[in-house]
Amino acid sequence: MELAIIIDPNSLTTLKTFLVLLLILLFSIVGYLLVRTDVFSTKLDPYRLIPSNSIWVYETNEPVKAWNELVSQPIWKDLAEIPALKRLETQLVRLDSLAGKSGVLERTWRGQRFLVSLHPIGKEEFDFLFAIAYEDERVPELISSLERHIGEGNGAKTRSYSGVILKEHKPELATRPITYGFYGKVLVASFTSFLVEDAIRSAKSDDMADFVAAYPGMFGEMEQPNGRNLLKTGSEGWGELLLGFSSRSGNSVVDDLANLPYGAVLEPAFQDGTVSFSGRLFDLRTGGPPMKPVSRPLDPDFFHFVTNRSAILRVMDRENVRLGSLPATRLGEVKSTVYSDLQRAFSEGSFLNDTAPWLIYMIMEQDGAANADRVLLVPLLETDQAWSGLTDFVQRANQDEAVPMERDAHLGREIYTIHTEQFPLHYYSGIFDGFSRTYVSQVDGFMVMASTLRGMKDYLDDLYNDNTWGKSLSKRSAIERFKGDVPFIQWVDMPKFYRQLIGGTSPGWSSLFQKYAPNFGTLSMLTVSLKSASTESGIQVDIDYGNKVAPSPSQPLLAQSGSVNFNFPLVYGPKPLRNFTDRSLEHLVQDERHTIYLIGPDGNLVFSRQLANPIRGEVFQIDYFKNEKLQFVFACSEGIYGFDRLGNLLPKYPLRLPENTKIAHFNLVDYDGNKEYRYFVANEMGDLYLLDKEGKVLEGWNPKRTTGPLADKPAHYRVPGLGDLMVSLHNNGNLEIFNRRGESRLGQSIRLGNGVTTSIGVTDLGGSASQLVTVNDAGEVVGVNFKGELTYRSQLFRPDRETRFHIVNNQERDDFLIVLHEFNKVSVLNAKESPLFEHAILSDDLLFQWFSFGYEKEVFVIVDRIQEFVYLLDLNGKLLSKKPMEGGGLISITYAAARNEYLIATAYQNQLREYRLPL
């Protein structure tokens, strides 16, 4: 059977008619939908013209109002002196004038979507791109009006790029022409022409990603302006910005940011003395919050353990550190072998297991060294258990690496050395770099890790002297704003960080920061905090400025705050001593009749005692009974005296040398910081004695005969790899080095010259490359390592035979200056013999002191004993007070962090005088 299909011609005509009607209806519906959805309209999202390499995009609907708000802030007065910003302000005023003033610019721009984005345009250069989307013809009319006012003879050029007409014009005071054009209903402009071209390509090409495609999570409903000013930015863009600033390729901070795919939408705000940016933080991979909420808030008492030397302070939640969700992740620097070794070492537990869920990281101010010191604080839950675990780990690690156990002590705190390379970096999986070695101690419930031994001792000194954020008035606002439940917060002390900024930026940017340091100097603190909840994460950036209040030129900086009169002239002191009951400062002095006086902070007499002879050398505070109650010890020619703060002699004191030998020099030694004190003593012939705190002369030192009288007090040094060494420098130019048993390391003395009449300094104290340095009477700087090898000789310039040379140690004796005293001036050099300053003074009898409390807190003291004047200078040679103080002997200076001032005490005739010098 066959099936036949027969089509009627009339039916075919009907079918064609039906299909035509169907197509007409379909095109009508599609056309209606296209019109309704603006597909063929000229309206365009201006973000389509922002290339994906934008560092940030600022969006506002009222640009003139936003600009006026900015320039009305006090901070603008300082920043506007920078030429680039000054030119910008002048050009906008000129633009307003050409537009006819009367609010034309404000009315034109108001309600438009005004975008400003920042882009890299070269290795160290950046420029802005402007994209303004408009609804009506006010914007094109304004541009046409401006073009008419400018006129045709101004050198303006017109060209076409990818079908878009672009115009170029060089405004007054501008260094480059501005390129602008219209694409759809968006005005796009930049002083860098290829940024405009990139914007057009971004809008036209599907292959070139725009800012929305790069950061889609930042364009949700809550991230729309709705009348607000918004700053949208991503961590990768800030990495590009810092890369342009940086003087070093492979900058780890740039890598940090590139490894964190974060985006933020921020809303700026101005408050009294603060510019703030607050908003939401996004994980661009998931669109959700990038961090976990913290498990337990951090008590703000930790600020009492943050030294005022800190240029950068970070507080981080340990769980988010473990997850790698915080900034400062150095995954590229983690060595798999070291990481694996630590994982095996801690497979059954770690001395850092019993810790609170917080890590506190400090990067210190830079004092000219290549790298700033780092200190990491780890709050402990079980202090004794953690410390015992630490010592076990150090012993195992040293055995594995075949290095000796290294221990030191400072202010009664034991310090251990971990030789494992970058220990904190590897233990915390990529956090906390800068620890080639790690020096560990513990203080009041915190494990302390420092990158250098000097950095550790500086930190412990600051805690002892209350030189901390918790005691500082300048940090009070930062502390009050602190919320203990944020997983990450970083403070940048801008005055302290500025030197690192200059040293770490490229030459072009460095010169800019140096030239306009006074303008940028108005910035005091930068704070970045990240907060997290279960559903979203937030970010807050605060820039504090204008906190420094300069005294009026007529106001004297140095002010006398008190004085105490005595019956007879003072010949020793004032020596500052710490009252262990309330940590107040007291002063010990001695008059010409050998009576000693301890004077309290209010000028009250604590006690006085009559002695037979003058004090020789320094006065030391000790904890004789190991009960946290302090006593003080010193030497006179006939013996060693020890008193408690009420004037009672310690048991068996004064201590005498055998055969009543006269004491010439006296020093205190505490090998392991365990308060088992030793007294290192030299007699007038140069023989050395080592006594315990009860006066027993130790074996090998009864006495140790030497080659002659000493030029400086004998000293103890602990040197990695060599242990404890005892050193004496002699007037005849000999240097001798012994071990703790009194055995000479070389079997003979080391000849440094024909004579030495100054002190000895040490470089890299506590480091394996430590050297002893002095200047002999011929003006040669001589260096010797602790193996007894002469490593350095350098002849200083000697204008005449009467020039005298001095090594001037700071109060901690961990750094020194070199001083040349000529008949009419003093020249001061640093330890590397680089000139610091010269000071004209005509006197044959001068004393020198140097007090160092951190970067830009340095005081060099010159005492003219003939005229009885005391001069205070910084290390640039600038006098800190217009008039010298009166005094004829060594003075005392301490730094009071709470008031940011120096406390100075002098002895003048029969008066103890106290002064305050604000910084």
Short mmCIF file of N, CA, C and O in Angstrom, two decimals, residues 15-112:
data_model
loop_
_atom_site.label_atom_id
_atom_site.label_comp_id
_atom_site.label_asym_id
_atom_site.label_seq_id
_atom_site.Cartn_x
_atom_site.Cartn_y
_atom_site.Cartn_z
N LEU A 15 -0.89 28.99 4.23
CA LEU A 15 0.21 28.70 5.13
C LEU A 15 1.26 29.82 5.10
O LEU A 15 1.79 30.25 6.14
N LYS A 16 1.57 30.30 3.88
CA LYS A 16 2.55 31.39 3.76
C LYS A 16 2.07 32.63 4.49
O LYS A 16 2.84 33.32 5.18
N THR A 17 0.81 32.92 4.34
CA THR A 17 0.24 34.10 5.01
C THR A 17 0.37 33.96 6.53
O THR A 17 0.73 34.90 7.26
N PHE A 18 0.08 32.76 7.02
CA PHE A 18 0.16 32.52 8.47
C PHE A 18 1.60 32.69 9.00
O PHE A 18 1.84 33.29 10.04
N LEU A 19 2.58 32.17 8.23
CA LEU A 19 3.97 32.28 8.66
C LEU A 19 4.43 33.72 8.69
O LEU A 19 5.17 34.15 9.58
N VAL A 20 4.03 34.50 7.67
CA VAL A 20 4.40 35.92 7.64
C VAL A 20 3.83 36.65 8.85
O VAL A 20 4.50 37.44 9.53
N LEU A 21 2.56 36.39 9.16
CA LEU A 21 1.94 37.04 10.32
C LEU A 21 2.63 36.64 11.62
O LEU A 21 2.82 37.45 12.54
N LEU A 22 3.02 35.34 11.70
CA LEU A 22 3.69 34.86 12.90
C LEU A 22 5.04 35.56 13.09
O LEU A 22 5.42 35.97 14.19
N LEU A 23 5.80 35.72 11.96
CA LEU A 23 7.10 36.39 12.06
C LEU A 23 6.94 37.85 12.45
O LEU A 23 7.72 38.39 13.24
N ILE A 24 5.93 38.52 11.88
CA ILE A 24 5.68 39.93 12.24
C ILE A 24 5.38 40.05 13.73
O ILE A 24 5.90 40.94 14.43
N LEU A 25 4.53 39.15 14.24
CA LEU A 25 4.21 39.18 15.66
C LEU A 25 5.45 38.92 16.52
O LEU A 25 5.68 39.59 17.53
N LEU A 26 6.28 37.95 16.11
CA LEU A 26 7.48 37.62 16.87
C LEU A 26 8.45 38.80 16.92
O LEU A 26 8.97 39.15 17.97
N PHE A 27 8.70 39.44 15.74
CA PHE A 27 9.59 40.60 15.72
C PHE A 27 9.04 41.76 16.55
O PHE A 27 9.78 42.51 17.18
N SER A 28 7.75 41.89 16.57
CA SER A 28 7.13 42.97 17.36
C SER A 28 7.38 42.75 18.85
O SER A 28 7.72 43.68 19.59
N ILE A 29 7.20 41.48 19.27
CA ILE A 29 7.43 41.19 20.70
C ILE A 29 8.90 41.39 21.06
O ILE A 29 9.24 42.01 22.07
N VAL A 30 9.82 40.88 20.22
CA VAL A 30 11.24 41.04 20.48
C VAL A 30 11.64 42.51 20.49
O VAL A 30 12.39 42.98 21.35
N GLY A 31 11.11 43.26 19.51
CA GLY A 31 11.41 44.69 19.46
C GLY A 31 10.95 45.40 20.71
O GLY A 31 11.64 46.27 21.26
N TYR A 32 9.72 45.05 21.15
CA TYR A 32 9.19 45.68 22.37
C TYR A 32 10.10 45.38 23.56
O TYR A 32 10.42 46.26 24.37
N LEU A 33 10.51 44.10 23.68
CA LEU A 33 11.38 43.72 24.79
C LEU A 33 12.73 44.42 24.71
O LEU A 33 13.30 44.84 25.72
N LEU A 34 13.27 44.54 23.49
CA LEU A 34 14.56 45.21 23.35
C LEU A 34 14.48 46.66 23.75
O LEU A 34 15.37 47.20 24.42
N VAL A 35 13.41 47.31 23.35
CA VAL A 35 13.22 48.72 23.73
C VAL A 35 13.06 48.85 25.23
O VAL A 35 13.63 49.73 25.88
N ARG A 36 12.26 47.94 25.81
CA ARG A 36 12.01 48.01 27.25
C ARG A 36 13.28 47.76 28.06
O ARG A 36 13.45 48.30 29.14
N THR A 37 14.20 46.95 27.53
CA THR A 37 15.42 46.63 28.28
C THR A 37 16.60 47.48 27.89
O THR A 37 17.72 47.22 28.31
N ASP A 38 16.40 48.53 27.09
CA ASP A 38 17.45 49.50 26.74
C ASP A 38 18.63 48.87 25.99
O ASP A 38 19.73 49.37 26.03
N VAL A 39 18.38 47.74 25.31
CA VAL A 39 19.50 47.10 24.64
C VAL A 39 20.06 48.00 23.56
O VAL A 39 21.26 48.09 23.35
N PHE A 40 19.18 48.70 22.84
CA PHE A 40 19.64 49.57 21.77
C PHE A 40 19.76 51.03 22.21
O PHE A 40 19.96 51.91 21.38
N SER A 41 19.61 51.28 23.49
CA SER A 41 19.77 52.66 23.95
C SER A 41 21.26 52.96 24.13
O SER A 41 22.09 52.06 24.11
N THR A 42 21.60 54.21 24.36
CA THR A 42 23.00 54.62 24.54
C THR A 42 23.42 54.56 25.99
O THR A 42 24.54 54.89 26.31
N LYS A 43 22.55 54.13 26.90
CA LYS A 43 22.90 54.05 28.31
C LYS A 43 23.90 52.93 28.53
O LYS A 43 23.72 51.82 28.05
N LEU A 44 24.99 53.21 29.29
CA LEU A 44 26.07 52.26 29.49
C LEU A 44 26.56 52.35 30.92
O LEU A 44 26.71 53.45 31.46
N ASP A 45 26.78 51.19 31.53
CA ASP A 45 27.35 51.16 32.88
C ASP A 45 28.78 51.68 32.79
O ASP A 45 29.62 51.09 32.10
N PRO A 46 29.12 52.77 33.50
CA PRO A 46 30.48 53.32 33.37
C PRO A 46 31.57 52.35 33.84
O PRO A 46 32.73 52.49 33.44
N TYR A 47 31.22 51.37 34.70
CA TYR A 47 32.22 50.40 35.13
C TYR A 47 32.72 49.55 33.97
O TYR A 47 33.79 48.94 34.06
N ARG A 48 31.94 49.49 32.86
CA ARG A 48 32.40 48.75 31.68
C ARG A 48 33.64 49.39 31.09
O ARG A 48 34.41 48.73 30.38
N LEU A 49 33.88 50.67 31.38
CA LEU A 49 35.05 51.37 30.85
C LEU A 49 36.23 51.37 31.82
O LEU A 49 37.27 51.95 31.51
N ILE A 50 36.08 50.75 32.97
CA ILE A 50 37.18 50.70 33.94
C ILE A 50 37.91 49.38 33.76
O ILE A 50 37.37 48.32 34.06
N PRO A 51 39.15 49.40 33.25
CA PRO A 51 39.90 48.15 33.06
C PRO A 51 40.13 47.43 34.39
O PRO A 51 40.11 48.03 35.46
N SER A 52 40.37 46.13 34.29
CA SER A 52 40.48 45.30 35.49
C SER A 52 41.72 45.58 36.31
O SER A 52 41.81 45.17 37.46
N ASN A 53 42.72 46.29 35.74
CA ASN A 53 43.95 46.56 36.50
C ASN A 53 43.82 47.77 37.40
O ASN A 53 44.81 48.25 37.93
N SER A 54 42.61 48.26 37.59
CA SER A 54 42.40 49.41 38.47
C SER A 54 42.77 49.06 39.90
O SER A 54 42.41 48.00 40.42
N ILE A 55 43.50 49.96 40.56
CA ILE A 55 43.86 49.76 41.97
C ILE A 55 42.65 50.03 42.86
O ILE A 55 42.37 49.30 43.80
N TRP A 56 41.95 51.09 42.55
CA TRP A 56 40.69 51.37 43.22
C TRP A 56 39.81 52.24 42.34
O TRP A 56 40.29 52.89 41.41
N VAL A 57 38.51 52.22 42.64
CA VAL A 57 37.54 53.06 41.93
C VAL A 57 36.72 53.81 42.97
O VAL A 57 36.17 53.21 43.89
N TYR A 58 36.67 55.10 42.81
CA TYR A 58 35.87 55.95 43.72
C TYR A 58 34.63 56.40 42.96
O TYR A 58 34.72 56.94 41.85
N GLU A 59 33.47 56.18 43.56
CA GLU A 59 32.20 56.52 42.90
C GLU A 59 31.40 57.48 43.77
O GLU A 59 31.28 57.29 44.98
N THR A 60 30.86 58.50 43.13
CA THR A 60 30.02 59.47 43.83
C THR A 60 29.00 60.05 42.86
O THR A 60 29.23 60.09 41.65
N ASN A 61 27.88 60.49 43.41
CA ASN A 61 26.86 61.19 42.62
C ASN A 61 26.95 62.70 42.81
O ASN A 61 26.24 63.45 42.15
N GLU A 62 27.83 63.12 43.74
CA GLU A 62 27.99 64.55 43.99
C GLU A 62 29.49 64.86 44.11
O GLU A 62 29.99 65.10 45.22
N PRO A 63 30.20 64.88 43.00
CA PRO A 63 31.66 65.05 43.06
C PRO A 63 32.09 66.40 43.60
O PRO A 63 33.10 66.49 44.30
N VAL A 64 31.37 67.47 43.28
CA VAL A 64 31.75 68.80 43.75
C VAL A 64 31.60 68.89 45.27
O VAL A 64 32.48 69.42 45.97
N LYS A 65 30.51 68.34 45.77
CA LYS A 65 30.31 68.33 47.22
C LYS A 65 31.40 67.50 47.91
O LYS A 65 31.94 67.91 48.95
N ALA A 66 31.74 66.34 47.33
CA ALA A 66 32.79 65.50 47.91
C ALA A 66 34.13 66.23 47.90
O ALA A 66 34.90 66.15 48.86
N TRP A 67 34.43 66.95 46.81
CA TRP A 67 35.69 67.70 46.73
C TRP A 67 35.73 68.82 47.77
O TRP A 67 36.73 69.01 48.45
N ASN A 68 34.64 69.55 47.89
CA ASN A 68 34.60 70.65 48.86
C ASN A 68 34.76 70.13 50.29
O ASN A 68 35.38 70.78 51.14
N GLU A 69 34.19 68.95 50.54
CA GLU A 69 34.34 68.36 51.88
C GLU A 69 35.79 68.00 52.14
O GLU A 69 36.30 68.19 53.25
N LEU A 70 36.49 67.49 51.12
CA LEU A 70 37.88 67.13 51.28
C LEU A 70 38.76 68.35 51.56
O LEU A 70 39.55 68.36 52.51
N VAL A 71 38.62 69.38 50.75
CA VAL A 71 39.51 70.53 50.89
C VAL A 71 39.19 71.35 52.14
O VAL A 71 39.98 72.22 52.52
N SER A 72 38.07 71.10 52.77
CA SER A 72 37.74 71.82 54.01
C SER A 72 38.35 71.15 55.24
O SER A 72 38.28 71.69 56.34
N GLN A 73 38.95 69.94 55.06
CA GLN A 73 39.53 69.24 56.19
C GLN A 73 40.90 69.83 56.54
O GLN A 73 41.65 70.25 55.66
N PRO A 74 41.27 69.85 57.82
CA PRO A 74 42.57 70.40 58.22
C PRO A 74 43.74 69.71 57.54
O PRO A 74 44.76 70.33 57.26
N ILE A 75 43.61 68.41 57.26
CA ILE A 75 44.73 67.67 56.67
C ILE A 75 45.07 68.20 55.28
O ILE A 75 46.21 68.11 54.83
N TRP A 76 44.07 68.75 54.58
CA TRP A 76 44.32 69.23 53.22
C TRP A 76 45.30 70.40 53.21
O TRP A 76 46.06 70.57 52.27
N LYS A 77 45.29 71.19 54.27
CA LYS A 77 46.19 72.35 54.31
C LYS A 77 47.65 71.92 54.23
O LYS A 77 48.48 72.62 53.65
N ASP A 78 47.97 70.76 54.80
CA ASP A 78 49.34 70.26 54.75
C ASP A 78 49.62 69.58 53.42
O ASP A 78 50.64 69.82 52.78
N LEU A 79 48.68 68.73 52.98
CA LEU A 79 48.92 67.97 51.76
C LEU A 79 48.86 68.84 50.51
O LEU A 79 49.49 68.55 49.50
N ALA A 80 48.10 69.94 50.56
CA ALA A 80 47.94 70.80 49.38
C ALA A 80 49.23 71.52 49.01
O ALA A 80 49.31 72.10 47.92
N GLU A 81 50.23 71.51 49.89
CA GLU A 81 51.50 72.14 49.54
C GLU A 81 52.33 71.28 48.60
O GLU A 81 53.30 71.75 48.02
N ILE A 82 51.95 70.02 48.44
CA ILE A 82 52.63 69.15 47.48
C ILE A 82 52.23 69.60 46.08
O ILE A 82 51.04 69.73 45.78
N PRO A 83 53.18 69.88 45.19
CA PRO A 83 52.87 70.52 43.90
C PRO A 83 51.78 69.83 43.08
O PRO A 83 50.93 70.49 42.51
N ALA A 84 51.79 68.49 43.01
CA ALA A 84 50.79 67.80 42.19
C ALA A 84 49.38 68.08 42.69
O ALA A 84 48.46 68.32 41.89
N LEU A 85 49.18 68.08 44.01
CA LEU A 85 47.86 68.36 44.56
C LEU A 85 47.52 69.84 44.44
O LEU A 85 46.36 70.21 44.24
N LYS A 86 48.54 70.68 44.57
CA LYS A 86 48.31 72.12 44.41
C LYS A 86 47.85 72.43 42.99
O LYS A 86 46.93 73.24 42.78
N ARG A 87 48.49 71.80 41.99
CA ARG A 87 48.09 72.02 40.60
C ARG A 87 46.68 71.54 40.36
O ARG A 87 45.89 72.19 39.65
N LEU A 88 46.33 70.40 40.95
CA LEU A 88 44.97 69.88 40.79
C LEU A 88 43.95 70.86 41.33
O LEU A 88 42.93 71.14 40.68
N GLU A 89 44.21 71.41 42.50
CA GLU A 89 43.28 72.37 43.10
C GLU A 89 43.16 73.61 42.22
O GLU A 89 42.06 74.11 41.97
N THR A 90 44.30 74.10 41.71
CA THR A 90 44.29 75.29 40.85
C THR A 90 43.53 75.03 39.56
O THR A 90 42.76 75.88 39.08
N GLN A 91 43.71 73.85 38.98
CA GLN A 91 43.01 73.53 37.72
C GLN A 91 41.50 73.45 37.92
O GLN A 91 40.73 73.89 37.07
N LEU A 92 41.08 72.91 39.05
CA LEU A 92 39.63 72.83 39.31
C LEU A 92 39.04 74.22 39.53
O LEU A 92 37.91 74.49 39.11
N VAL A 93 39.78 75.09 40.20
CA VAL A 93 39.31 76.47 40.36
C VAL A 93 39.20 77.14 39.00
O VAL A 93 38.23 77.86 38.70
N ARG A 94 40.20 76.90 38.14
CA ARG A 94 40.18 77.45 36.78
C ARG A 94 39.01 76.89 35.99
O ARG A 94 38.33 77.62 35.26
N LEU A 95 38.73 75.60 36.13
CA LEU A 95 37.60 74.98 35.44
C LEU A 95 36.29 75.60 35.89
O LEU A 95 35.40 75.88 35.06
N ASP A 96 36.15 75.84 37.18
CA ASP A 96 34.94 76.47 37.70
C ASP A 96 34.77 77.87 37.13
O ASP A 96 33.67 78.29 36.79
N SER A 97 35.89 78.58 36.99
CA SER A 97 35.84 79.93 36.43
C SER A 97 35.40 79.91 34.97
O SER A 97 34.56 80.70 34.53
N LEU A 98 35.94 78.98 34.19
CA LEU A 98 35.56 78.89 32.77
C LEU A 98 34.10 78.49 32.60
O LEU A 98 33.45 78.88 31.62
N ALA A 99 33.60 77.70 33.56
CA ALA A 99 32.19 77.27 33.46
C ALA A 99 31.23 78.37 33.85
O ALA A 99 30.00 78.20 33.72
N GLY A 100 31.75 79.49 34.34
CA GLY A 100 30.88 80.61 34.68
C GLY A 100 30.56 80.72 36.14
O GLY A 100 29.73 81.56 36.54
N LYS A 101 31.19 79.87 36.97
CA LYS A 101 30.94 79.86 38.43
C LYS A 101 29.45 79.73 38.71
O LYS A 101 28.74 79.03 37.99
N SER A 102 28.93 80.38 39.73
CA SER A 102 27.50 80.37 40.07
C SER A 102 26.97 78.95 40.24
O SER A 102 25.80 78.69 39.98
N GLY A 103 27.85 78.00 40.62
CA GLY A 103 27.39 76.64 40.87
C GLY A 103 27.12 75.81 39.63
O GLY A 103 26.44 74.79 39.72
N VAL A 104 27.63 76.25 38.46
CA VAL A 104 27.37 75.51 37.22
C VAL A 104 27.94 74.10 37.31
O VAL A 104 27.27 73.11 36.94
N LEU A 105 29.19 73.97 37.77
CA LEU A 105 29.80 72.65 37.86
C LEU A 105 29.01 71.74 38.79
O LEU A 105 28.76 70.58 38.47
N GLU A 106 28.62 72.25 39.94
CA GLU A 106 27.90 71.42 40.90
C GLU A 106 26.57 70.95 40.33
O GLU A 106 26.21 69.78 40.45
N ARG A 107 25.82 71.86 39.68
CA ARG A 107 24.53 71.47 39.12
C ARG A 107 24.70 70.47 37.98
O ARG A 107 23.87 69.58 37.80
N THR A 108 25.78 70.61 37.23
CA THR A 108 25.98 69.72 36.08
C THR A 108 26.35 68.31 36.53
O THR A 108 25.81 67.32 36.03
N TRP A 109 27.28 68.22 37.50
CA TRP A 109 27.75 66.90 37.90
C TRP A 109 26.80 66.21 38.88
O TRP A 109 26.84 64.98 39.00
N ARG A 110 25.98 66.98 39.58
CA ARG A 110 25.12 66.37 40.60
C ARG A 110 24.16 65.38 39.95
O ARG A 110 23.52 65.66 38.94
N GLY A 111 24.07 64.20 40.55
CA GLY A 111 23.16 63.17 40.06
C GLY A 111 23.76 62.27 38.99
O GLY A 111 23.17 61.24 38.66
N GLN A 112 24.93 62.62 38.46
CA GLN A 112 25.59 61.76 37.48
C GLN A 112 26.43 60.71 38.22
O GLN A 112 26.83 60.91 39.36
#
